Amino acid sequence: MTSYVFPPAAVVGAPIAGSDALFPVRRIYCIGRNYAAHAIEMGHDPNREPPFFFQKNPNNLVFGDAFPYPPKTSDVHHEMEMVVALGSGGVNIPVERALDCVFGYAVGLDMTRRDLQGQAKEMGRPWEVGKAFEHSAPMGPIYPVSQVGHPASGLVELKVNGKVRQSGDLNQLIWKVPEMISYLSDYFELAAGDVIMTGTPAGVGAVVRGDVMEGRVEGVGAFSVRVV
Ligand code: MN
């Protein structure tokens, strides 16, 4: 039996709707600027340029209803997104076979320290300080494909304190789910347990302590997260 010099960190398990079993998370990939209107609001070309990705850490996920306001920032933004959870993976996965890898879908928030991300962009530095901080990825339960199919259209919405802030439709994704999986698999070896955050529609903005964020993706699910 292998021994460790200290106990290894626990596997992060995401809840699955209708099941007591957990989904063991391996990696989190996030795609940038995947809705034209959001690319424009961030000052970029909305045309179909090659996608780009960054990562968060599995233990950045939050499955409860509280998002602790992070340190070293005064501009924390919500990014409401559909999340894809993979049940299998591989390399060089063709677009036509990519959906076979999907275990299920969830709603999630790619919380962002926008001020730190902005500084990183300006200085040509990596984005981790803006994106991959503690509790930066609130996520709802995963709905297996057997329950929700493969949603390709439907409202993506975020309300803050009851007011709509973000509104888009899955059919506005510049890079569709099968294309994202296929593209990623050309660069990385994908595997069961990998999670992909599919990008956010327009309307990103700041939250403060006490705000209640209610997100939903039509055909997938909904959740509510309070900034504490
Ligand atoms: Mn995002």
CSV table of N, CA, C and O in Angstrom, one decimal, residues 107-208:
chain,number,residue,atom,x,y,z
A,107,VAL,N,-25.3,24.1,-14.3
A,107,VAL,CA,-25.2,25.6,-14.3
A,107,VAL,C,-24.0,26.0,-13.5
A,107,VAL,O,-23.7,25.3,-12.5
A,108,GLY,N,-23.3,27.0,-13.8
A,108,GLY,CA,-22.1,27.4,-13.1
A,108,GLY,C,-21.8,28.9,-13.2
A,108,GLY,O,-22.4,29.6,-14.1
A,109,LEU,N,-21.0,29.4,-12.3
A,109,LEU,CA,-20.5,30.8,-12.4
A,109,LEU,C,-19.0,30.8,-12.4
A,109,LEU,O,-18.4,30.2,-11.6
A,110,ASP,N,-18.5,31.5,-13.4
A,110,ASP,CA,-17.1,31.7,-13.6
A,110,ASP,C,-16.8,33.1,-12.9
A,110,ASP,O,-16.7,34.1,-13.6
A,111,MET,N,-16.7,33.1,-11.6
A,111,MET,CA,-16.5,34.3,-10.8
A,111,MET,C,-15.1,34.8,-11.1
A,111,MET,O,-14.1,34.1,-11.2
A,112,THR,N,-15.0,36.2,-11.3
A,112,THR,CA,-13.7,36.7,-11.8
A,112,THR,C,-13.3,38.0,-11.1
A,112,THR,O,-14.2,38.9,-10.9
A,113,ARG,N,-12.1,38.0,-10.6
A,113,ARG,CA,-11.6,39.3,-10.0
A,113,ARG,C,-11.1,40.1,-11.2
A,113,ARG,O,-10.0,40.1,-11.7
A,114,ARG,N,-12.1,40.9,-11.7
A,114,ARG,CA,-11.9,41.6,-13.0
A,114,ARG,C,-10.8,42.6,-13.0
A,114,ARG,O,-10.1,42.8,-13.9
A,115,ASP,N,-10.6,43.3,-11.8
A,115,ASP,CA,-9.5,44.2,-11.7
A,115,ASP,C,-8.1,43.5,-11.9
A,115,ASP,O,-7.2,44.0,-12.6
A,116,LEU,N,-8.0,42.4,-11.2
A,116,LEU,CA,-6.7,41.6,-11.3
A,116,LEU,C,-6.5,41.0,-12.7
A,116,LEU,O,-5.4,41.0,-13.3
A,117,GLN,N,-7.7,40.5,-13.3
A,117,GLN,CA,-7.6,40.0,-14.7
A,117,GLN,C,-7.1,41.1,-15.6
A,117,GLN,O,-6.3,40.9,-16.5
A,118,GLY,N,-7.7,42.3,-15.4
A,118,GLY,CA,-7.4,43.5,-16.3
A,118,GLY,C,-5.9,43.8,-16.2
A,118,GLY,O,-5.3,44.0,-17.3
A,119,GLN,N,-5.4,43.8,-15.0
A,119,GLN,CA,-3.9,44.1,-14.9
A,119,GLN,C,-3.1,43.0,-15.5
A,119,GLN,O,-2.1,43.3,-16.2
A,120,ALA,N,-3.5,41.8,-15.4
A,120,ALA,CA,-2.8,40.7,-16.0
A,120,ALA,C,-2.8,40.8,-17.5
A,120,ALA,O,-1.7,40.6,-18.2
A,121,LYS,N,-3.9,41.2,-18.1
A,121,LYS,CA,-4.0,41.4,-19.6
A,121,LYS,C,-3.1,42.5,-20.0
A,121,LYS,O,-2.4,42.3,-21.0
A,122,GLU,N,-3.1,43.6,-19.3
A,122,GLU,CA,-2.3,44.7,-19.6
A,122,GLU,C,-0.8,44.4,-19.6
A,122,GLU,O,-0.1,44.8,-20.5
A,123,MET,N,-0.4,43.5,-18.7
A,123,MET,CA,1.0,43.2,-18.5
A,123,MET,C,1.4,41.9,-19.3
A,123,MET,O,2.5,41.5,-19.2
A,124,GLY,N,0.4,41.4,-20.0
A,124,GLY,CA,0.7,40.1,-20.7
A,124,GLY,C,1.0,39.0,-19.8
A,124,GLY,O,1.8,38.1,-20.1
A,125,ARG,N,0.4,39.0,-18.6
A,125,ARG,CA,0.6,37.9,-17.6
A,125,ARG,C,-0.5,36.9,-17.6
A,125,ARG,O,-1.6,37.2,-18.1
A,126,PRO,N,-0.3,35.8,-17.0
A,126,PRO,CA,-1.4,34.8,-16.9
A,126,PRO,C,-2.6,35.2,-16.0
A,126,PRO,O,-2.4,36.2,-15.3
A,127,TRP,N,-3.7,34.6,-16.2
A,127,TRP,CA,-4.9,35.0,-15.6
A,127,TRP,C,-5.3,34.4,-14.2
A,127,TRP,O,-6.4,34.7,-13.7
A,128,GLU,N,-4.4,33.5,-13.7
A,128,GLU,CA,-4.8,32.8,-12.5
A,128,GLU,C,-5.3,33.7,-11.4
A,128,GLU,O,-6.3,33.3,-10.7
A,129,VAL,N,-4.6,34.8,-11.2
A,129,VAL,CA,-5.0,35.6,-10.0
A,129,VAL,C,-6.4,36.2,-10.2
A,129,VAL,O,-7.1,36.5,-9.3
A,130,GLY,N,-6.8,36.3,-11.5
A,130,GLY,CA,-8.2,36.8,-11.8
A,130,GLY,C,-9.3,35.8,-11.8
A,130,GLY,O,-10.4,36.1,-11.6
A,131,LYS,N,-8.8,34.5,-12.1
A,131,LYS,CA,-9.8,33.5,-12.4
A,131,LYS,C,-9.8,32.3,-11.4
A,131,LYS,O,-10.8,31.7,-11.2
A,132,ALA,N,-8.6,31.9,-11.0
A,132,ALA,CA,-8.5,30.6,-10.3
A,132,ALA,C,-8.3,30.7,-8.8
A,132,ALA,O,-7.5,30.0,-8.2
A,133,PHE,N,-9.1,31.6,-8.2
A,133,PHE,CA,-9.0,31.8,-6.8
A,133,PHE,C,-10.0,30.9,-6.0
A,133,PHE,O,-10.8,30.2,-6.6
A,134,GLU,N,-9.9,30.9,-4.7
A,134,GLU,CA,-10.7,30.0,-3.9
A,134,GLU,C,-12.2,30.4,-4.1
A,134,GLU,O,-12.5,31.6,-4.2
A,135,HIS,N,-13.0,29.4,-4.2
A,135,HIS,CA,-14.5,29.5,-4.3
A,135,HIS,C,-14.9,30.2,-5.6
A,135,HIS,O,-16.0,30.7,-5.7
A,136,SER,N,-14.0,30.3,-6.6
A,136,SER,CA,-14.3,31.1,-7.8
A,136,SER,C,-15.3,30.4,-8.8
A,136,SER,O,-15.6,30.9,-9.8
A,137,ALA,N,-15.7,29.1,-8.4
A,137,ALA,CA,-16.5,28.4,-9.4
A,137,ALA,C,-17.8,27.8,-8.7
A,137,ALA,O,-17.8,26.5,-8.6
A,138,PRO,N,-18.7,28.6,-8.3
A,138,PRO,CA,-20.0,28.0,-7.8
A,138,PRO,C,-20.7,27.2,-8.9
A,138,PRO,O,-20.7,27.6,-10.1
A,139,MET,N,-21.2,26.0,-8.6
A,139,MET,CA,-21.8,25.1,-9.6
A,139,MET,C,-23.0,24.4,-9.0
A,139,MET,O,-22.9,24.0,-7.9
A,140,GLY,N,-24.0,24.2,-9.8
A,140,GLY,CA,-25.2,23.4,-9.4
A,140,GLY,C,-24.9,22.0,-9.7
A,140,GLY,O,-23.9,21.6,-10.2
A,141,PRO,N,-25.9,21.1,-9.3
A,141,PRO,CA,-25.7,19.7,-9.6
A,141,PRO,C,-25.7,19.4,-11.0
A,141,PRO,O,-26.2,20.1,-11.9
A,142,ILE,N,-25.0,18.3,-11.4
A,142,ILE,CA,-24.9,17.8,-12.7
A,142,ILE,C,-26.1,17.0,-13.1
A,142,ILE,O,-26.5,16.1,-12.4
A,143,TYR,N,-26.8,17.4,-14.2
A,143,TYR,CA,-27.9,16.6,-14.8
A,143,TYR,C,-27.4,15.7,-15.9
A,143,TYR,O,-26.9,16.2,-16.9
A,144,PRO,N,-27.5,14.4,-15.7
A,144,PRO,CA,-27.0,13.5,-16.7
A,144,PRO,C,-27.7,13.6,-18.0
A,144,PRO,O,-28.9,14.1,-18.1
A,145,VAL,N,-27.0,13.3,-19.1
A,145,VAL,CA,-27.6,13.3,-20.4
A,145,VAL,C,-28.9,12.6,-20.5
A,145,VAL,O,-29.8,13.0,-21.2
A,146,SER,N,-29.0,11.5,-19.7
A,146,SER,CA,-30.2,10.7,-19.8
A,146,SER,C,-31.4,11.5,-19.3
A,146,SER,O,-32.6,11.2,-19.6
A,147,GLN,N,-31.2,12.6,-18.5
A,147,GLN,CA,-32.3,13.4,-18.1
A,147,GLN,C,-32.5,14.7,-18.9
A,147,GLN,O,-33.6,15.1,-19.1
A,148,VAL,N,-31.4,15.3,-19.5
A,148,VAL,CA,-31.6,16.6,-20.1
A,148,VAL,C,-31.1,16.5,-21.6
A,148,VAL,O,-31.2,17.6,-22.3
A,149,GLY,N,-30.6,15.4,-22.1
A,149,GLY,CA,-30.2,15.4,-23.5
A,149,GLY,C,-28.9,16.3,-23.6
A,149,GLY,O,-28.1,16.4,-22.7
A,150,HIS,N,-28.8,16.9,-24.8
A,150,HIS,CA,-27.7,17.8,-25.1
A,150,HIS,C,-28.3,19.1,-25.5
A,150,HIS,O,-28.5,19.4,-26.7
A,151,PRO,N,-28.5,20.0,-24.5
A,151,PRO,CA,-29.1,21.3,-24.8
A,151,PRO,C,-28.3,22.1,-25.7
A,151,PRO,O,-27.1,22.4,-25.5
A,152,ALA,N,-28.9,22.6,-26.8
A,152,ALA,CA,-28.1,23.4,-27.8
A,152,ALA,C,-28.8,24.8,-28.0
A,152,ALA,O,-28.2,25.6,-28.6
A,153,SER,N,-30.0,24.9,-27.4
A,153,SER,CA,-30.6,26.2,-27.3
A,153,SER,C,-31.3,26.4,-26.0
A,153,SER,O,-31.6,25.3,-25.4
A,154,GLY,N,-31.6,27.6,-25.6
A,154,GLY,CA,-32.3,27.8,-24.4
A,154,GLY,C,-31.6,29.0,-23.7
A,154,GLY,O,-30.5,29.3,-23.8
A,155,LEU,N,-32.5,29.7,-22.9
A,155,LEU,CA,-32.1,30.9,-22.2
A,155,LEU,C,-30.9,30.6,-21.2
A,155,LEU,O,-31.0,29.7,-20.4
A,156,VAL,N,-29.9,31.5,-21.2
A,156,VAL,CA,-28.9,31.5,-20.2
A,156,VAL,C,-29.0,32.9,-19.5
A,156,VAL,O,-28.9,33.9,-20.1
A,157,GLU,N,-29.4,32.8,-18.2
A,157,GLU,CA,-29.8,34.1,-17.5
A,157,GLU,C,-29.2,34.2,-16.2
A,157,GLU,O,-29.0,33.2,-15.4
A,158,LEU,N,-28.8,35.4,-15.8
A,158,LEU,CA,-28.4,35.6,-14.4
A,158,LEU,C,-29.1,36.9,-13.8
A,158,LEU,O,-29.1,37.9,-14.5
A,159,LYS,N,-29.8,36.7,-12.7
A,159,LYS,CA,-30.4,37.8,-12.0
A,159,LYS,C,-29.6,38.1,-10.8
A,159,LYS,O,-29.1,37.2,-10.1
A,160,VAL,N,-29.4,39.4,-10.5
A,160,VAL,CA,-28.8,39.8,-9.2
A,160,VAL,C,-29.8,40.6,-8.4
A,160,VAL,O,-30.4,41.6,-8.9
A,161,ASN,N,-30.2,40.1,-7.2
A,161,ASN,CA,-31.2,40.7,-6.4
A,161,ASN,C,-32.5,40.9,-7.2
A,161,ASN,O,-33.2,41.9,-7.1
A,162,GLY,N,-32.8,39.9,-8.0
A,162,GLY,CA,-34.1,39.9,-8.7
A,162,GLY,C,-34.1,40.6,-10.0
A,162,GLY,O,-35.1,40.6,-10.8
A,163,LYS,N,-33.0,41.3,-10.4
A,163,LYS,CA,-32.9,42.1,-11.6
A,163,LYS,C,-32.1,41.3,-12.6
A,163,LYS,O,-30.9,40.9,-12.3
A,164,VAL,N,-32.6,41.2,-13.9
A,164,VAL,CA,-31.8,40.5,-14.9
A,164,VAL,C,-30.5,41.3,-15.2
A,164,VAL,O,-30.6,42.5,-15.6
A,165,ARG,N,-29.4,40.6,-15.1
A,165,ARG,CA,-28.1,41.2,-15.5
A,165,ARG,C,-27.6,40.6,-16.8
A,165,ARG,O,-27.0,41.3,-17.6
A,166,GLN,N,-27.7,39.3,-16.9
A,166,GLN,CA,-27.1,38.6,-18.1
A,166,GLN,C,-28.3,37.8,-18.7
A,166,GLN,O,-29.0,37.1,-18.0
A,167,SER,N,-28.3,37.9,-20.0
A,167,SER,CA,-29.3,37.2,-20.8
A,167,SER,C,-28.8,36.8,-22.1
A,167,SER,O,-28.3,37.7,-22.9
A,168,GLY,N,-28.8,35.5,-22.4
A,168,GLY,CA,-28.3,35.1,-23.7
A,168,GLY,C,-29.0,33.7,-24.1
A,168,GLY,O,-29.9,33.3,-23.3
A,169,ASP,N,-28.6,33.1,-25.1
A,169,ASP,CA,-29.1,31.8,-25.5
A,169,ASP,C,-28.0,30.9,-25.9
A,169,ASP,O,-27.0,31.3,-26.5
A,170,LEU,N,-28.1,29.6,-25.5
A,170,LEU,CA,-27.1,28.6,-25.9
A,170,LEU,C,-26.9,28.6,-27.4
A,170,LEU,O,-25.8,28.3,-27.8
A,171,ASN,N,-27.9,29.0,-28.2
A,171,ASN,CA,-27.7,28.9,-29.6
A,171,ASN,C,-26.8,30.1,-30.1
A,171,ASN,O,-26.5,30.1,-31.3
A,172,GLN,N,-26.4,31.0,-29.2
A,172,GLN,CA,-25.5,32.0,-29.5
A,172,GLN,C,-24.0,31.7,-29.3
A,172,GLN,O,-23.1,32.5,-29.5
A,173,LEU,N,-23.8,30.5,-28.7
A,173,LEU,CA,-22.4,30.1,-28.5
A,173,LEU,C,-21.6,30.1,-29.8
A,173,LEU,O,-22.0,29.6,-30.8
A,174,ILE,N,-20.5,30.8,-29.8
A,174,ILE,CA,-19.7,30.9,-31.0
A,174,ILE,C,-19.1,29.6,-31.4
A,174,ILE,O,-19.1,29.1,-32.5
A,175,TRP,N,-18.5,28.9,-30.3
A,175,TRP,CA,-18.0,27.6,-30.5
A,175,TRP,C,-18.9,26.6,-29.7
A,175,TRP,O,-19.1,26.8,-28.5
A,176,LYS,N,-19.5,25.7,-30.4
A,176,LYS,CA,-20.5,24.8,-29.8
A,176,LYS,C,-19.8,23.8,-29.0
A,176,LYS,O,-18.6,23.5,-29.1
A,177,VAL,N,-20.6,23.1,-28.1
A,177,VAL,CA,-20.1,22.1,-27.2
A,177,VAL,C,-19.2,21.1,-27.9
A,177,VAL,O,-18.1,20.8,-27.5
A,178,PRO,N,-19.7,20.4,-29.0
A,178,PRO,CA,-18.9,19.4,-29.6
A,178,PRO,C,-17.6,20.0,-30.2
A,178,PRO,O,-16.5,19.3,-30.2
A,179,GLU,N,-17.6,21.2,-30.7
A,179,GLU,CA,-16.4,21.9,-31.2
A,179,GLU,C,-15.4,22.2,-30.1
A,179,GLU,O,-14.2,22.0,-30.3
A,180,MET,N,-15.9,22.6,-28.9
A,180,MET,CA,-15.0,22.9,-27.8
A,180,MET,C,-14.3,21.6,-27.4
A,180,MET,O,-13.1,21.6,-27.1
A,181,ILE,N,-15.1,20.5,-27.3
A,181,ILE,CA,-14.5,19.3,-26.8
A,181,ILE,C,-13.4,18.8,-27.8
A,181,ILE,O,-12.3,18.4,-27.4
A,182,SER,N,-13.8,18.8,-29.1
A,182,SER,CA,-12.9,18.4,-30.1
A,182,SER,C,-11.6,19.3,-30.1
A,182,SER,O,-10.5,18.7,-30.2
A,183,TYR,N,-11.8,20.6,-30.1
A,183,TYR,CA,-10.6,21.5,-30.1
A,183,TYR,C,-9.7,21.3,-28.9
A,183,TYR,O,-8.5,21.2,-29.1
A,184,LEU,N,-10.3,21.2,-27.7
A,184,LEU,CA,-9.5,21.0,-26.5
A,184,LEU,C,-8.7,19.7,-26.6
A,184,LEU,O,-7.5,19.6,-26.2
A,185,SER,N,-9.3,18.6,-27.2
A,185,SER,CA,-8.7,17.3,-27.2
A,185,SER,C,-7.5,17.3,-28.2
A,185,SER,O,-6.8,16.3,-28.2
A,186,ASP,N,-7.4,18.3,-29.0
A,186,ASP,CA,-6.2,18.4,-29.9
A,186,ASP,C,-5.0,18.9,-29.1
A,186,ASP,O,-3.9,18.7,-29.5
A,187,TYR,N,-5.3,19.6,-28.0
A,187,TYR,CA,-4.2,20.2,-27.2
A,187,TYR,C,-3.9,19.5,-25.9
A,187,TYR,O,-2.8,19.6,-25.4
A,188,PHE,N,-5.0,18.9,-25.3
A,188,PHE,CA,-4.9,18.2,-24.0
A,188,PHE,C,-5.5,16.8,-24.1
A,188,PHE,O,-6.4,16.6,-25.0
A,189,GLU,N,-5.1,16.0,-23.3
A,189,GLU,CA,-5.7,14.7,-23.2
A,189,GLU,C,-6.9,14.8,-22.2
A,189,GLU,O,-6.8,15.1,-21.0
A,190,LEU,N,-8.1,14.7,-22.8
A,190,LEU,CA,-9.3,14.9,-22.0
A,190,LEU,C,-9.6,13.5,-21.3
A,190,LEU,O,-9.3,12.5,-21.8
A,191,ALA,N,-10.3,13.6,-20.2
A,191,ALA,CA,-10.6,12.3,-19.5
A,191,ALA,C,-11.9,12.5,-18.7
A,191,ALA,O,-12.4,13.6,-18.4
A,192,ALA,N,-12.5,11.4,-18.3
A,192,ALA,CA,-13.7,11.4,-17.4
A,192,ALA,C,-13.3,12.2,-16.2
A,192,ALA,O,-12.3,12.1,-15.6
A,193,GLY,N,-14.3,13.1,-15.8
A,193,GLY,CA,-14.1,14.0,-14.7
A,193,GLY,C,-13.7,15.4,-15.1
A,193,GLY,O,-13.8,16.3,-14.2
A,194,ASP,N,-13.4,15.6,-16.3
A,194,ASP,CA,-13.1,16.9,-16.8
A,194,ASP,C,-14.4,17.7,-16.9
A,194,ASP,O,-15.4,17.2,-17.3
A,195,VAL,N,-14.3,19.0,-16.6
A,195,VAL,CA,-15.4,19.9,-16.7
A,195,VAL,C,-15.1,21.1,-17.5
A,195,VAL,O,-13.9,21.6,-17.5
A,196,ILE,N,-16.0,21.5,-18.4
A,196,ILE,CA,-15.8,22.7,-19.3
A,196,ILE,C,-16.8,23.7,-19.0
A,196,ILE,O,-18.0,23.5,-19.1
A,197,MET,N,-16.4,24.9,-18.7
A,197,MET,CA,-17.3,26.1,-18.5
A,197,MET,C,-17.3,26.7,-19.9
A,197,MET,O,-16.3,27.1,-20.5
A,198,THR,N,-18.5,26.9,-20.5
A,198,THR,CA,-18.7,27.1,-21.9
A,198,THR,C,-18.7,28.6,-22.3
A,198,THR,O,-19.0,28.9,-23.5
A,199,GLY,N,-18.5,29.5,-21.4
A,199,GLY,CA,-18.4,30.9,-21.7
A,199,GLY,C,-19.7,31.6,-21.3
A,199,GLY,O,-20.7,31.0,-21.0
A,200,THR,N,-19.6,33.0,-21.2
A,200,THR,CA,-20.7,33.7,-20.6
A,200,THR,C,-21.3,34.7,-21.6
A,200,THR,O,-20.6,35.3,-22.5
A,201,PRO,N,-22.7,34.9,-21.6
A,201,PRO,CA,-23.3,35.9,-22.4
A,201,PRO,C,-23.0,37.3,-21.9
A,201,PRO,O,-22.4,37.5,-20.8
A,202,ALA,N,-23.4,38.3,-22.6
A,202,ALA,CA,-23.2,39.7,-22.3
A,202,ALA,C,-23.8,40.1,-20.9
A,202,ALA,O,-24.8,39.4,-20.5
A,203,GLY,N,-23.4,41.1,-20.3
A,203,GLY,CA,-24.0,41.6,-19.1
A,203,GLY,C,-23.2,41.4,-17.8
A,203,GLY,O,-23.8,41.5,-16.7
A,204,VAL,N,-21.9,40.9,-18.0
A,204,VAL,CA,-21.1,40.7,-16.8
A,204,VAL,C,-21.1,42.0,-16.0
A,204,VAL,O,-21.1,43.1,-16.5
A,205,GLY,N,-20.9,41.8,-14.7
A,205,GLY,CA,-20.9,43.0,-13.8
A,205,GLY,C,-20.5,42.6,-12.4
A,205,GLY,O,-20.4,41.5,-12.1
A,206,ALA,N,-20.3,43.7,-11.6
A,206,ALA,CA,-19.8,43.5,-10.2
A,206,ALA,C,-20.9,43.1,-9.3
A,206,ALA,O,-22.1,43.4,-9.4
A,207,VAL,N,-20.5,42.3,-8.2
A,207,VAL,CA,-21.3,42.0,-7.1
A,207,VAL,C,-20.7,42.5,-5.8
A,207,VAL,O,-19.4,42.7,-5.8
A,208,VAL,N,-21.5,42.7,-4.8
A,208,VAL,CA,-21.0,43.0,-3.5
A,208,VAL,C,-21.6,42.1,-2.4
A,208,VAL,O,-22.5,41.4,-2.7
